[in-house]
Coordinates of C-alpha atoms in Angstrom, one line a residue:
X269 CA 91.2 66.4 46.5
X270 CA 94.4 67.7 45.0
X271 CA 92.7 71.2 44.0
X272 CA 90.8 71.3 47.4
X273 CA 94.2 71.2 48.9
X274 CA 95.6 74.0 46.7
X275 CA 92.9 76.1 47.4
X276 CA 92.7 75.6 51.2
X277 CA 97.0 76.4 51.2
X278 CA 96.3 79.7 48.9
X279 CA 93.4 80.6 51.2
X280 CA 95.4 80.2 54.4
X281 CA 98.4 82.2 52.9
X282 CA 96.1 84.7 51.5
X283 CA 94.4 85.2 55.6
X284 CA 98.4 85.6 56.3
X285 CA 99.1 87.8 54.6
X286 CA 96.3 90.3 55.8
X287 CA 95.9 89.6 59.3
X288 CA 97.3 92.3 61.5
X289 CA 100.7 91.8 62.7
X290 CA 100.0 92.3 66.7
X291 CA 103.3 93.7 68.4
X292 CA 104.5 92.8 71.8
X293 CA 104.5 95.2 74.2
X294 CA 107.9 97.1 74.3
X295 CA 109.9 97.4 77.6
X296 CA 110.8 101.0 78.4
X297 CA 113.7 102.1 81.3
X298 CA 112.9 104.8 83.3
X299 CA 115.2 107.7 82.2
X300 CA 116.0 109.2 85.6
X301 CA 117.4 112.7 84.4
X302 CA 114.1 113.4 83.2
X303 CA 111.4 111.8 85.2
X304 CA 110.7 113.4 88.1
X305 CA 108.1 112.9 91.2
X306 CA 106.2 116.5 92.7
X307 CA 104.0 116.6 95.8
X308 CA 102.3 119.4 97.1
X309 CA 101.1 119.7 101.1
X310 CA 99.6 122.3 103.1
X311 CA 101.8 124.3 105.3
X312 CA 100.2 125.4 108.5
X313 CA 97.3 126.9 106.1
X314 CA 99.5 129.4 104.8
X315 CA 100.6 127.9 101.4
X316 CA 101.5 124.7 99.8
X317 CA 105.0 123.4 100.1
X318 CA 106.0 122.3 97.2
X319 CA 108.9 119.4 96.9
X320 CA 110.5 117.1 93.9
X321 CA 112.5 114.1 93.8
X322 CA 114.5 113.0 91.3
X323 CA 116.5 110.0 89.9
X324 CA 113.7 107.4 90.3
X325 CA 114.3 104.0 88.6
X326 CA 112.3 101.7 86.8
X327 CA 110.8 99.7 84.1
X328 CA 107.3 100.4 82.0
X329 CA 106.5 97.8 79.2
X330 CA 103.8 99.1 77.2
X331 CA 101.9 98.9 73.9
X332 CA 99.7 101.9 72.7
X333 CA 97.1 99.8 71.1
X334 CA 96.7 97.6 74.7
X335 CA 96.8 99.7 77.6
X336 CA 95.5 96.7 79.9
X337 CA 99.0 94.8 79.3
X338 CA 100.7 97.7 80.5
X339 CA 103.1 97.7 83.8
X340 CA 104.9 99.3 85.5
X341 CA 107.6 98.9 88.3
X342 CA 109.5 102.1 89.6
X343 CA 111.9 103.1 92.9
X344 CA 112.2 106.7 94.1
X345 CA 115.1 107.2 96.1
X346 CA 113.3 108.9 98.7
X347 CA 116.5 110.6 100.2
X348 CA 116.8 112.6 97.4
X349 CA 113.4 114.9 97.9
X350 CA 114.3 118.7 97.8
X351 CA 112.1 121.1 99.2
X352 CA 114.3 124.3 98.1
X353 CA 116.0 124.7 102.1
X354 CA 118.6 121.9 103.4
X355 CA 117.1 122.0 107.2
X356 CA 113.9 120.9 105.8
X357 CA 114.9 118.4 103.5
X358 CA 116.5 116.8 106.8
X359 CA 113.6 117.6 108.9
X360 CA 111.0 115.9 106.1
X361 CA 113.8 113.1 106.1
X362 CA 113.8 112.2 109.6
X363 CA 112.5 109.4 111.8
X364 CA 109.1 110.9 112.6
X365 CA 108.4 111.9 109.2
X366 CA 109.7 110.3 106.4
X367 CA 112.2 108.0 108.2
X368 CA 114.5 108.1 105.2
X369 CA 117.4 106.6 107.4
X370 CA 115.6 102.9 107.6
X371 CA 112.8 103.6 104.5
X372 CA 115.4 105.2 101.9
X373 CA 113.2 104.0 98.7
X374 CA 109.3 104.1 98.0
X375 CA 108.3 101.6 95.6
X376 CA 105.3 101.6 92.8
X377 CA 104.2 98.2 91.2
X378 CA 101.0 98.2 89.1
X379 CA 98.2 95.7 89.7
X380 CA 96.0 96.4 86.7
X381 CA 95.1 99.3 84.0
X382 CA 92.0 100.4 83.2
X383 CA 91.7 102.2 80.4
X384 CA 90.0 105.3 79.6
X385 CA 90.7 105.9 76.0
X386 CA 93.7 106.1 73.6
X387 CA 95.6 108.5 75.7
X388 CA 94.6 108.4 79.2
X389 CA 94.1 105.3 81.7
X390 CA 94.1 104.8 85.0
X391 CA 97.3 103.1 86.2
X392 CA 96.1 100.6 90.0
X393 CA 99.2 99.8 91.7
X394 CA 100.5 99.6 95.2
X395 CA 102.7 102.4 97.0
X396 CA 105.0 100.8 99.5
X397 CA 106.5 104.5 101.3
X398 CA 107.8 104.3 105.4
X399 CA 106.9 100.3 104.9
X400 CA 103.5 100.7 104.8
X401 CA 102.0 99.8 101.5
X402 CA 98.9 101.1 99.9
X403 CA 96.9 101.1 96.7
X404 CA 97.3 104.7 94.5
X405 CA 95.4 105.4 91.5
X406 CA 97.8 107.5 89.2
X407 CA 94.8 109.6 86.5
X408 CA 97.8 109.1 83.5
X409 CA 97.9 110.8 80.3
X410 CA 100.6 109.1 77.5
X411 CA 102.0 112.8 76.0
X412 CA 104.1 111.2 73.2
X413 CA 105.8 107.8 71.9
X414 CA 108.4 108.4 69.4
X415 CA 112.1 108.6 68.1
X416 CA 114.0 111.0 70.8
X417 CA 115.1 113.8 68.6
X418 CA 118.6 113.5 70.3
X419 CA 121.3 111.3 69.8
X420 CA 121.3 108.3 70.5
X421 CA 118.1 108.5 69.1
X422 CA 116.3 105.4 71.3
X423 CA 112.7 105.5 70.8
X424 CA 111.2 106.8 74.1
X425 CA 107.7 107.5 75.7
X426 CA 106.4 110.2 78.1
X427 CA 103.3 110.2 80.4
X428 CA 101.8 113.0 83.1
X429 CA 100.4 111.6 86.0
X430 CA 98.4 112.5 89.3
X431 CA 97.3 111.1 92.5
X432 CA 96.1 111.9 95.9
X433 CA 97.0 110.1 98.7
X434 CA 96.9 111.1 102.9
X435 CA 100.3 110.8 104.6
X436 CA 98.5 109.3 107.8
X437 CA 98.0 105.9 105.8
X438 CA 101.6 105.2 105.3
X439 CA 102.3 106.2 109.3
X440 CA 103.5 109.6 108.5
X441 CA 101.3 111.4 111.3
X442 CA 103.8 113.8 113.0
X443 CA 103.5 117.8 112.8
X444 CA 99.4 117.4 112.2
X445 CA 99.1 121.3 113.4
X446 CA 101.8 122.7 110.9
X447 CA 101.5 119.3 108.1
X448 CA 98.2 118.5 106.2
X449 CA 97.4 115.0 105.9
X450 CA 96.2 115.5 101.8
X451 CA 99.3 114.8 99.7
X452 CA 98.6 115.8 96.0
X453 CA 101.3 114.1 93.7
X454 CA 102.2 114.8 90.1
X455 CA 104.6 112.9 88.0
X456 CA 106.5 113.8 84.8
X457 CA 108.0 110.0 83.5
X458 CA 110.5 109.6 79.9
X459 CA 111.5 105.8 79.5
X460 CA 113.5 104.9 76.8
X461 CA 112.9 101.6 75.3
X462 CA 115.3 98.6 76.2
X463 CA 117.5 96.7 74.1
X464 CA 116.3 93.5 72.8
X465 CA 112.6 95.0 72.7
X466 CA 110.4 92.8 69.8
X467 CA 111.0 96.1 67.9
X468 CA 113.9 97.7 68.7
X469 CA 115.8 97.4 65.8
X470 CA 115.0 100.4 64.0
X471 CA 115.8 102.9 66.9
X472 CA 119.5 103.8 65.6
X473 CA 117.7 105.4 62.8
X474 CA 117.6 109.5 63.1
X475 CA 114.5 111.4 62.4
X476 CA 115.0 113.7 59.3
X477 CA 115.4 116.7 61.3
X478 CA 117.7 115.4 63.8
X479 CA 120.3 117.8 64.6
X480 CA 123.7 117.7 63.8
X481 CA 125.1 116.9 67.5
X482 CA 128.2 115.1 68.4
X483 CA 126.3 111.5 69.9
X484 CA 128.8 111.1 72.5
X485 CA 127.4 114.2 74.2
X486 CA 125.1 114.1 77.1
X487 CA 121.8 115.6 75.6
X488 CA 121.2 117.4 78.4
X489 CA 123.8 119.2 81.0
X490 CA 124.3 117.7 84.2
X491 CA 121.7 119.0 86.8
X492 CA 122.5 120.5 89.9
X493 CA 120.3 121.9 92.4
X494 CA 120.9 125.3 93.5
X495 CA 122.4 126.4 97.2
X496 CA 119.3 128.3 99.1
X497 CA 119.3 130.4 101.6
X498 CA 118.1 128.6 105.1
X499 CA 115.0 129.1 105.9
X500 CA 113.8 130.5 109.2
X501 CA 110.5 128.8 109.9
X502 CA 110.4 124.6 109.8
X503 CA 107.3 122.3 110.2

């Protein structure tokens, strides 16, 4: 009985020591300098106008090796969408469009992955925009997870993304001879990985070919967006 024991104690450390050691899934914040939201929308047939907006906010918790316990939460600050010309930035902004005055954030929460393979999924979720919410499917691709090259050096993911989605189901119906209804979105995301992650601990480390750069210093300048000329035709 004694040697049964032994061997039942050796076996069990033995299948320990081998198994796979599965990771939680690490929490990333949205870095807001560098994630950015694109849209593109015909323009009385003549082109596509083409705006950005920038300082979104949010949380992704992620794990490579299990896209389907992936989620993500995010708010885009909808007040802060540049089309290159003041007047129509407050045009797209205003009650009849947009209605950033009472609707100043869009929201994004995930309702389930679906994985297509190592890296690219399709991220479900529901769009709340004008406070009408809808579900999106955003076709991601996962471009990199690693040590940021910059100081402070936090490990940090990146994904592209694209949807489609029509204005009129969110309420946005005005200007229909001069606006198209087919919005095409694309989304450039960086989240850096929270403090207090399962395995955040090694993220002070620099990479061997880190720079030599002063870690108090931004790693990127401030940006600013540049004064244009008005322009002469609006929606």
């Amino acid at each position: 009985m004694r040697l049964r024991c032994q061997l039942v104690l050796i076996s069990f450390l033995l299948l320990g020591t081998c198994a796979p050691a599965w990771a939680a899934p690490s929490q990333y914040a949205l870095d807001p300098v560098h994630t950015r939201v694109q849209f593109a929308i015909d323009h009385a047939g003549f082109s596509k106008a083409i705006g950005t907006v920038s300082g979104s906010t949010g949380t992704i918790v992620f794990d490579p090796d299990d896209w389907n316990s992936a989620r993500v939460e995010v708010s885009i600050p909808i007040a802060r969408i540049d089309l290159g010309d003041a007047k129509w930035n407050q045009a797209t902004l205003a009650r009849n469009l947009l209605d950033a005055e009472r609707h100043p954030v869009a929201t994004f929460i995930s309702t389930r992955i679906e994985p297509v393979d190592a890296q690219h999924a399709i991220v479900h979720g529901d769009l709340t925009l004008r406070g009408e919410t809808r579900e999106v499917a955003l076709q991601v691709v996962l471009n990199g997870l690693k040590r940021h090259p910059l100081p402070p050096f936090r490990r940090t993911v990146g994904f592209s993304a694209t949807a489609a989605l029509s204005r009129a189901d969110f309420g946005i119906d005005a200007w229909k001879s001069v606006i198209g209804d087919a919005v095409e979105l694309r989304l450039e995301v960086e989240a850096t990985r929270s403090r207090g992650s399962a395995d955040a601990g090694d993220d002070s480390d620099a990479p061997d070919d880190a720079p030599d750069i002063d870690a108090s210093a931004p790693d990127t300048p401030t940006e600013q967006t540049p004064a244009m000329p008005p322009s002469e035709q609006r929606p």
